[in-house]
CSV table of C-alpha atoms and ligand atoms in Angstrom, one decimal:
chain,number,residue,atom,x,y,z
O,25,MET,CA,-44.5,37.6,203.2
O,26,ILE,CA,-41.8,39.2,201.2
O,27,ARG,CA,-39.4,36.9,199.8
O,28,LEU,CA,-35.4,38.0,200.0
O,29,VAL,CA,-32.5,37.1,198.4
O,30,PHE,CA,-29.1,39.3,199.2
O,31,ILE,CA,-26.4,39.7,196.9
O,32,GLY,CA,-23.4,40.6,199.0
O,33,PHE,CA,-22.4,39.6,202.2
O,34,GLY,CA,-21.1,42.4,203.9
O,35,THR,CA,-20.9,45.1,207.2
O,36,VAL,CA,-24.4,46.4,205.3
O,37,ALA,CA,-26.1,42.8,204.6
O,38,ARG,CA,-24.9,42.4,208.1
O,39,GLY,CA,-26.6,45.1,209.6
O,40,THR,CA,-29.3,44.8,207.8
O,41,LEU,CA,-30.1,41.4,207.9
O,42,GLN,CA,-29.3,41.8,211.9
O,43,ILE,CA,-32.7,44.7,212.0
O,44,LEU,CA,-35.1,42.6,210.1
O,45,ARG,CA,-33.7,40.0,212.7
O,46,ASP,CA,-34.5,41.9,215.6
O,47,ARG,CA,-36.9,43.8,214.5
O,48,ALA,CA,-39.0,40.6,213.0
O,49,GLU,CA,-41.9,40.7,216.0
O,50,PHE,CA,-42.3,44.4,215.5
O,51,LEU,CA,-42.4,45.1,212.3
O,52,ARG,CA,-44.8,42.4,211.2
O,53,THR,CA,-47.8,43.9,214.9
O,54,THR,CA,-46.5,48.0,213.6
O,55,TYR,CA,-46.5,48.2,209.8
O,56,GLY,CA,-47.9,44.0,208.8
O,57,PHE,CA,-44.6,44.0,207.3
O,58,GLU,CA,-43.2,40.4,207.1
O,59,ALA,CA,-39.9,38.9,204.7
O,60,MET,CA,-37.7,36.2,204.9
O,61,VAL,CA,-34.6,35.2,203.7
O,62,VAL,CA,-34.3,32.4,201.0
O,63,GLY,CA,-30.9,33.6,199.2
O,64,VAL,CA,-27.6,34.9,199.9
O,65,ALA,CA,-25.7,34.9,197.4
O,66,THR,CA,-21.8,36.4,196.9
O,67,ARG,CA,-19.0,35.1,194.2
O,68,ARG,CA,-17.5,33.1,196.0
O,69,GLY,CA,-20.5,30.7,196.6
O,70,SER,CA,-24.1,31.1,197.3
O,71,VAL,CA,-26.8,29.2,200.0
O,72,GLN,CA,-30.3,29.3,199.3
O,73,ALA,CA,-33.4,27.5,201.2
O,74,ALA,CA,-37.5,27.7,199.5
O,75,ALA,CA,-38.1,28.2,203.4
O,76,GLY,CA,-36.2,30.8,204.7
O,77,LEU,CA,-32.6,30.9,205.9
O,78,ASP,CA,-32.2,31.3,209.6
O,79,LEU,CA,-30.9,34.9,210.1
O,80,THR,CA,-28.8,33.9,213.2
O,81,ALA,CA,-27.4,30.8,212.2
O,82,LEU,CA,-26.5,33.3,208.8
O,83,LEU,CA,-25.5,35.9,210.8
O,84,ALA,CA,-23.6,34.0,213.3
O,85,CYS,CA,-21.0,32.9,209.8
O,86,ASP,CA,-18.0,34.7,208.5
O,87,SER,CA,-18.7,33.4,205.0
O,88,LEU,CA,-21.8,31.5,203.8
O,89,GLU,CA,-19.9,27.7,203.4
O,90,GLN,CA,-19.5,28.2,207.4
O,91,TYR,CA,-24.0,28.0,207.1
O,92,PRO,CA,-25.0,24.6,208.6
O,93,ASP,CA,-26.4,21.5,206.3
O,94,MET,CA,-30.0,21.8,207.1
O,95,SER,CA,-32.3,20.2,205.1
O,96,GLY,CA,-34.0,21.9,202.1
O,97,ILE,CA,-30.9,24.0,202.0
O,98,VAL,CA,-29.5,24.9,198.0
O,99,ARG,CA,-26.2,25.5,197.7
O,100,GLY,CA,-23.2,26.7,195.1
O,101,ALA,CA,-25.5,28.3,192.0
O,102,SER,CA,-24.4,31.9,190.7
O,103,ILE,CA,-25.4,34.8,191.5
O,104,PRO,CA,-27.0,34.9,188.3
O,105,ASN,CA,-28.4,32.2,188.2
O,106,ILE,CA,-30.4,32.7,191.5
O,107,VAL,CA,-31.3,36.7,190.5
O,108,GLU,CA,-32.6,34.7,187.0
O,109,SER,CA,-34.5,31.8,188.6
O,110,GLY,CA,-36.9,35.0,189.9
O,111,ASP,CA,-37.6,33.0,192.9
O,112,TYR,CA,-37.5,35.3,195.4
O,113,ASP,CA,-40.4,38.8,195.3
O,114,ALA,CA,-37.2,41.9,196.0
O,115,LEU,CA,-33.2,41.6,195.0
O,116,ILE,CA,-30.9,43.4,198.2
O,117,GLU,CA,-28.3,44.4,196.0
O,118,VAL,CA,-25.0,45.6,198.2
O,119,SER,CA,-22.1,43.7,196.9
O,120,ALA,CA,-19.1,46.6,197.0
O,121,THR,CA,-19.6,49.3,195.0
O,122,ASP,CA,-17.3,49.5,191.0
O,123,LEU,CA,-18.2,52.7,189.8
O,124,SER,CA,-15.7,52.5,187.4
O,125,THR,CA,-18.3,50.1,185.0
O,126,GLY,CA,-20.9,49.4,188.3
O,127,GLU,CA,-21.2,45.2,188.0
O,128,PRO,CA,-21.5,42.5,188.7
O,129,ALA,CA,-24.2,44.4,190.3
O,130,ILE,CA,-25.9,46.9,187.0
O,131,THR,CA,-26.4,43.3,185.7
O,132,SER,CA,-27.9,41.9,188.7
O,133,CYS,CA,-30.4,44.5,189.0
O,134,ARG,CA,-31.3,44.5,185.4
O,135,ALA,CA,-32.3,41.2,185.3
O,136,ALA,CA,-34.6,41.4,188.2
O,137,LEU,CA,-35.9,44.3,187.7
O,138,GLU,CA,-37.1,43.1,183.5
O,139,ARG,CA,-38.5,40.5,185.6
O,140,GLY,CA,-40.3,42.5,188.1
O,141,LYS,CA,-38.8,42.6,190.7
O,142,GLY,CA,-38.2,44.7,193.3
O,143,VAL,CA,-35.1,46.1,193.5
O,144,ILE,CA,-33.4,47.2,196.6
O,145,THR,CA,-29.4,48.4,196.8
O,146,ALA,CA,-27.0,50.8,198.9
O,147,ASN,CA,-24.9,50.2,195.9
O,148,LYS,CA,-24.3,52.9,193.9
O,149,GLY,CA,-21.9,51.8,191.2
O,150,PRO,CA,-26.2,51.0,189.5
O,151,VAL,CA,-27.6,54.7,190.6
O,152,ALA,CA,-25.0,56.3,189.6
O,153,LEU,CA,-24.1,55.2,186.5
O,154,ALA,CA,-27.7,53.5,184.7
O,155,PHE,CA,-30.5,55.0,187.0
O,156,ARG,CA,-32.0,55.8,183.9
O,157,GLU,CA,-32.9,53.2,183.0
O,158,LEU,CA,-33.0,50.7,185.7
O,159,SER,CA,-35.9,53.1,186.9
O,160,ASP,CA,-37.5,53.4,183.0
O,161,LEU,CA,-37.1,49.3,183.7
O,162,ALA,CA,-38.6,49.4,187.4
O,163,ARG,CA,-41.7,51.6,185.9
O,164,ASN,CA,-42.3,49.7,182.1
O,165,ASN,CA,-42.3,45.7,184.7
O,166,GLY,CA,-44.4,47.9,187.0
O,167,ALA,CA,-41.2,46.9,189.8
O,168,PHE,CA,-40.2,48.6,193.3
O,169,PHE,CA,-36.9,50.3,193.1
O,170,GLY,CA,-34.7,51.4,196.2
O,171,TYR,CA,-31.5,53.0,196.5
O,172,GLU,CA,-31.8,55.3,199.5
O,173,GLY,CA,-29.0,54.0,201.1
O,174,THR,CA,-26.8,55.0,198.0
O,175,VAL,CA,-26.4,58.7,199.6
O,176,MET,CA,-25.4,59.1,202.9
O,177,GLY,CA,-26.1,55.8,204.1
O,178,GLY,CA,-30.1,55.5,206.5
O,179,THR,CA,-29.9,59.7,206.4
O,180,PRO,CA,-33.1,60.1,203.9
O,181,ALA,CA,-31.6,62.4,202.1
O,182,LEU,CA,-33.1,61.6,199.2
O,183,ARG,CA,-36.4,60.8,200.9
O,184,LEU,CA,-36.3,63.7,201.9
O,185,ALA,CA,-35.9,65.1,198.4
O,186,ARG,CA,-38.1,62.7,196.7
O,187,GLU,CA,-41.2,62.7,199.2
O,188,ALA,CA,-41.2,65.5,202.1
O,189,LEU,CA,-40.1,68.2,199.6
O,190,ALA,CA,-42.7,67.3,197.0
O,191,GLY,CA,-44.1,70.1,195.2
O,192,CYS,CA,-41.0,72.8,195.8
O,193,GLN,CA,-38.4,73.1,192.9
O,194,ILE,CA,-34.6,72.4,194.2
O,195,THR,CA,-32.4,74.4,192.1
O,196,ALA,CA,-28.6,72.9,193.9
O,197,VAL,CA,-27.9,70.6,196.6
O,198,ARG,CA,-24.4,70.8,198.2
O,199,GLY,CA,-23.0,69.0,200.7
O,200,ILE,CA,-20.8,67.2,202.8
O,201,LEU,CA,-21.0,63.2,201.3
O,202,ASN,CA,-17.6,61.3,202.5
O,203,GLY,CA,-17.3,60.3,205.9
O,204,THR,CA,-13.6,59.2,205.2
O,205,THR,CA,-12.7,62.9,204.0
O,206,ASN,CA,-14.6,64.9,206.4
O,207,TYR,CA,-13.4,62.6,209.2
O,208,MET,CA,-9.7,63.1,207.8
O,209,LEU,CA,-10.2,66.9,207.2
O,210,THR,CA,-11.9,67.9,211.3
O,211,GLN,CA,-8.6,65.6,212.3
O,212,MET,CA,-6.3,67.7,210.4
O,213,GLU,CA,-7.2,71.3,211.7
O,214,ALA,CA,-7.3,69.2,215.4
O,215,GLY,CA,-3.1,69.3,214.3
O,216,GLN,CA,-2.3,65.3,213.1
O,217,SER,CA,-1.2,64.7,209.6
O,218,TYR,CA,-3.0,63.8,206.7
O,219,ALA,CA,-0.5,60.4,206.8
O,220,ASP,CA,-2.1,60.1,210.1
O,221,ALA,CA,-5.5,61.1,210.0
O,222,LEU,CA,-5.8,58.3,206.5
O,223,ILE,CA,-4.5,55.6,209.1
O,224,GLU,CA,-7.2,56.8,212.2
O,225,ALA,CA,-10.1,56.8,209.5
O,226,GLN,CA,-8.8,53.0,207.6
O,227,ARG,CA,-8.7,51.5,211.9
O,228,LEU,CA,-12.2,53.5,212.2
O,229,GLY,CA,-13.9,52.2,208.7
O,230,TYR,CA,-14.5,55.0,207.3
O,231,ALA,CA,-12.4,54.4,204.2
O,232,GLU,CA,-13.6,52.3,200.9
O,233,ALA,CA,-11.1,49.3,200.1
O,234,ASP,CA,-9.0,51.6,198.5
O,235,PRO,CA,-8.9,55.4,200.3
O,236,ARG,CA,-8.1,56.7,196.8
O,237,GLY,CA,-11.8,56.6,196.2
O,238,ASP,CA,-12.2,58.8,199.4
O,239,VAL,CA,-8.8,61.1,199.0
O,240,ASP,CA,-9.3,61.9,195.8
O,241,GLY,CA,-13.6,62.8,195.9
O,242,HIS,CA,-14.5,59.8,193.6
O,243,ASP,CA,-16.3,58.2,196.2
O,244,ALA,CA,-18.3,62.0,196.9
O,245,ALA,CA,-18.9,62.5,192.9
O,246,GLY,CA,-20.7,59.0,192.6
O,247,LYS,CA,-22.5,60.8,195.4
O,248,VAL,CA,-23.5,63.8,193.6
O,249,ALA,CA,-24.4,61.9,189.6
O,250,ILE,CA,-27.0,60.3,192.3
O,251,LEU,CA,-28.5,63.7,193.4
O,252,ALA,CA,-28.1,65.1,190.3
O,253,ASN,CA,-30.0,62.3,188.4
O,254,VAL,CA,-31.9,61.3,191.2
O,255,VAL,CA,-33.2,64.3,192.4
O,256,LEU,CA,-32.9,67.3,190.1
O,257,GLY,CA,-33.9,65.2,187.4
O,258,ALA,CA,-30.5,65.3,185.7
O,259,GLU,CA,-29.3,62.5,183.5
O,260,LEU,CA,-25.3,63.5,184.5
O,261,LYS,CA,-22.4,60.8,183.3
O,262,LEU,CA,-20.2,60.6,186.4
O,263,SER,CA,-17.5,61.7,184.6
O,264,ASP,CA,-19.5,64.9,184.4
O,265,VAL,CA,-18.4,65.4,187.7
O,266,GLU,CA,-15.0,67.9,188.0
O,267,THR,CA,-14.0,65.9,190.6
O,268,SER,CA,-11.2,66.4,192.8
O,269,GLY,CA,-10.1,66.0,196.4
O,270,ILE,CA,-7.8,66.8,199.6
O,271,ARG,CA,-4.5,65.1,199.1
O,272,GLY,CA,-3.1,68.7,198.4
O,273,ILE,CA,-4.0,70.5,201.3
O,274,SER,CA,-1.2,70.9,204.1
O,275,ALA,CA,-1.2,71.9,207.6
O,276,ALA,CA,-0.3,76.0,206.4
O,277,ASP,CA,-3.2,76.4,204.1
O,278,MET,CA,-5.3,75.0,207.6
O,279,GLU,CA,-4.1,77.8,209.6
O,280,MET,CA,-4.3,80.3,206.3
O,281,ALA,CA,-8.3,79.3,207.1
O,282,ARG,CA,-8.4,78.7,211.0
O,283,ALA,CA,-6.5,82.3,210.6
O,284,ALA,CA,-9.6,84.0,207.8
O,285,GLY,CA,-12.1,82.4,210.2
O,286,GLU,CA,-12.9,80.0,207.7
O,287,ARG,CA,-12.5,76.1,207.9
O,288,TRP,CA,-11.3,73.2,204.9
O,289,LYS,CA,-14.5,70.8,203.4
O,290,LEU,CA,-14.8,68.6,200.5
O,291,ILE,CA,-18.1,69.7,198.7
O,292,GLY,CA,-20.0,67.8,196.9
O,293,SER,CA,-22.3,69.9,194.2
O,294,ALA,CA,-24.5,69.8,191.1
O,295,VAL,CA,-26.7,73.2,190.7
O,296,ARG,CA,-29.2,74.5,188.1
O,297,ASN,CA,-28.4,76.8,185.8
O,298,VAL,CA,-31.3,79.0,185.6
O,299,LYS,CA,-31.3,80.5,182.5
O,300,ASP,CA,-30.7,77.2,180.2
O,301,GLY,CA,-31.5,74.3,182.6
O,302,THR,CA,-28.5,73.0,182.2
O,303,ILE,CA,-26.5,71.5,185.9
O,304,ARG,CA,-23.1,71.9,186.8
O,305,ALA,CA,-21.6,69.0,189.2
O,306,THR,CA,-18.3,69.4,191.1
O,307,VAL,CA,-16.7,67.3,194.0
O,308,ARG,CA,-14.4,70.5,195.4
O,309,ALA,CA,-12.2,71.4,198.7
O,310,GLU,CA,-13.7,74.7,199.7
O,311,ARG,CA,-12.9,77.0,202.7
O,312,LEU,CA,-16.3,78.2,204.9
O,313,PRO,CA,-17.4,80.4,206.5
O,314,LEU,CA,-17.9,79.0,209.3
O,315,SER,CA,-21.7,80.4,209.9
O,316,ASP,CA,-22.2,78.3,206.9
O,317,PRO,CA,-24.1,74.9,208.3
O,318,LEU,CA,-21.9,72.6,207.1
O,319,ALA,CA,-19.0,74.8,208.4
O,320,GLY,CA,-19.9,72.6,211.9
O,321,VAL,CA,-20.6,68.9,210.8
O,322,GLY,CA,-17.5,67.3,211.8
O,323,GLY,CA,-16.1,64.1,212.3
O,324,VAL,CA,-17.3,61.0,210.2
O,325,SER,CA,-20.7,62.9,209.9
O,326,ASN,CA,-22.1,63.8,206.5
O,327,ALA,CA,-24.6,66.8,206.0
O,328,ILE,CA,-26.4,68.1,203.3
O,329,THR,CA,-28.5,71.5,202.0
O,330,TYR,CA,-30.9,72.2,199.0
O,331,GLN,CA,-31.8,74.9,198.0
O,332,THR,CA,-36.1,75.0,197.9
O,333,ASP,CA,-37.7,77.8,196.0
O,334,LEU,CA,-40.6,77.9,198.4
O,335,MET,CA,-38.5,76.6,201.6
O,336,GLY,CA,-35.4,78.5,201.0
O,337,ALA,CA,-31.9,76.2,202.6
O,338,ILE,CA,-33.3,72.7,204.3
O,339,THR,CA,-29.9,71.0,206.3
O,340,LEU,CA,-29.9,67.5,206.9
O,341,ILE,CA,-26.8,66.5,209.2
O,342,GLY,CA,-26.7,62.5,209.6
O,343,ALA,CA,-24.2,59.6,209.5
O,344,GLY,CA,-22.7,58.7,205.9
O,345,ALA,CA,-22.5,54.9,206.2
O,346,GLY,CA,-21.8,51.8,208.4
O,347,GLY,CA,-23.7,48.1,208.6
O,348,ALA,CA,-26.6,49.3,211.0
O,349,GLN,CA,-27.1,52.8,209.3
O,350,THR,CA,-27.1,51.5,205.6
O,351,GLY,CA,-29.8,48.5,206.5
O,352,PHE,CA,-31.9,50.7,207.8
O,353,ALA,CA,-31.6,53.0,204.7
O,354,ILE,CA,-33.0,49.4,203.5
O,355,LEU,CA,-35.4,48.6,205.6
O,356,SER,CA,-37.0,52.1,204.3
O,357,ASP,CA,-37.2,51.4,201.3
O,358,LEU,CA,-38.5,47.6,201.5
O,359,LEU,CA,-40.7,49.2,204.5
O,360,GLU,CA,-42.3,51.5,201.2
O,361,MET,CA,-42.3,49.1,198.8
O,362,HIS,CA,-44.5,46.8,201.2
O,363,ARG,CA,-46.9,50.2,201.4
O,364,ASP,CA,-47.0,50.6,197.4
O,365,ALA,CA,-48.4,46.9,197.3
O,366,GLY,CA,-50.4,47.1,200.0
O,367,ARG,CA,-51.9,50.6,197.3
T,18,HSE,N1,-15.9,56.1,202.3
T,18,HSE,C1,-17.6,56.1,202.5
T,18,HSE,C2,-17.3,57.3,203.8
T,18,HSE,C3,-18.3,55.0,202.6
T,18,HSE,O1,-16.1,57.7,203.8
T,18,HSE,O2,-18.0,58.1,203.7
T,18,HSE,C4,-19.7,55.7,202.1
T,18,HSE,O3,-19.5,55.7,200.7
């Protein structure tokens, strides 16, 4: 039985909790995987139970204070108190991403890994800003570090590169890594204005709390930094990613691309220079010919193309966000941790 502590109680936490509740029997009988949630904490409060929280009661709460009083319930411990207690097997870090500092998530991940506890996160901050330090800590402490949900939600972009393409040299990564801007560009191509397309993307829940992170390319840049470091073995900082967004694209630009048989896409890429091994990482709007597989990816979907030596180009298309989808990424990391423990 794996004991989990969640940091964060938003869309991704709920998506994960729902999967753990609804698939408990399937996960037990198929994979021998059993988990209980012994704590959930946010900046505003926490609830803990050594014997496990009731997931149905938890999912019925809008905030943690609403969790019913039952015997064995402890309230009010801070995030550092809970993380440093070590009374859990894996920390599920799903608080909101802060790409400026990566905090408080980096501190939580570090504290858990130092104690030999597993860490699974969908928060881009720790992986974009502190991947090397945290993966070294995990290795040195024999702890699992999972971060599949940081790029393309539950679409297995990182796992494809790390596992299925192991043995190939991946020389370049290029993708549509932000659903909000891809949705907006698709709508603008159909005649909607930039402003209306952005409002629509916010209404549909695609955009970050501050949508400048989407339209100015910073969300995609965080994912490019993760891909460069995880897949290409670089040591890039976020500031190394040359970043621009889609703000300047006008209806006239859309029309010119259409007339030329092309399509605007916000492309994140990390490319290794074969001569000196350096990596160039960019996020910028590009006009793609319709023959490019990324040109055909419309709406909120994400996609990634890996350029490999043995297999040529491989493109993966799928959802890039969402509670159930990113919850699946957390589950896939939990199952990997479970498999590792059995080896
Ligand atoms: N706002 C992001 C997007 C969510 O639109 O892709 C996932 O990082």
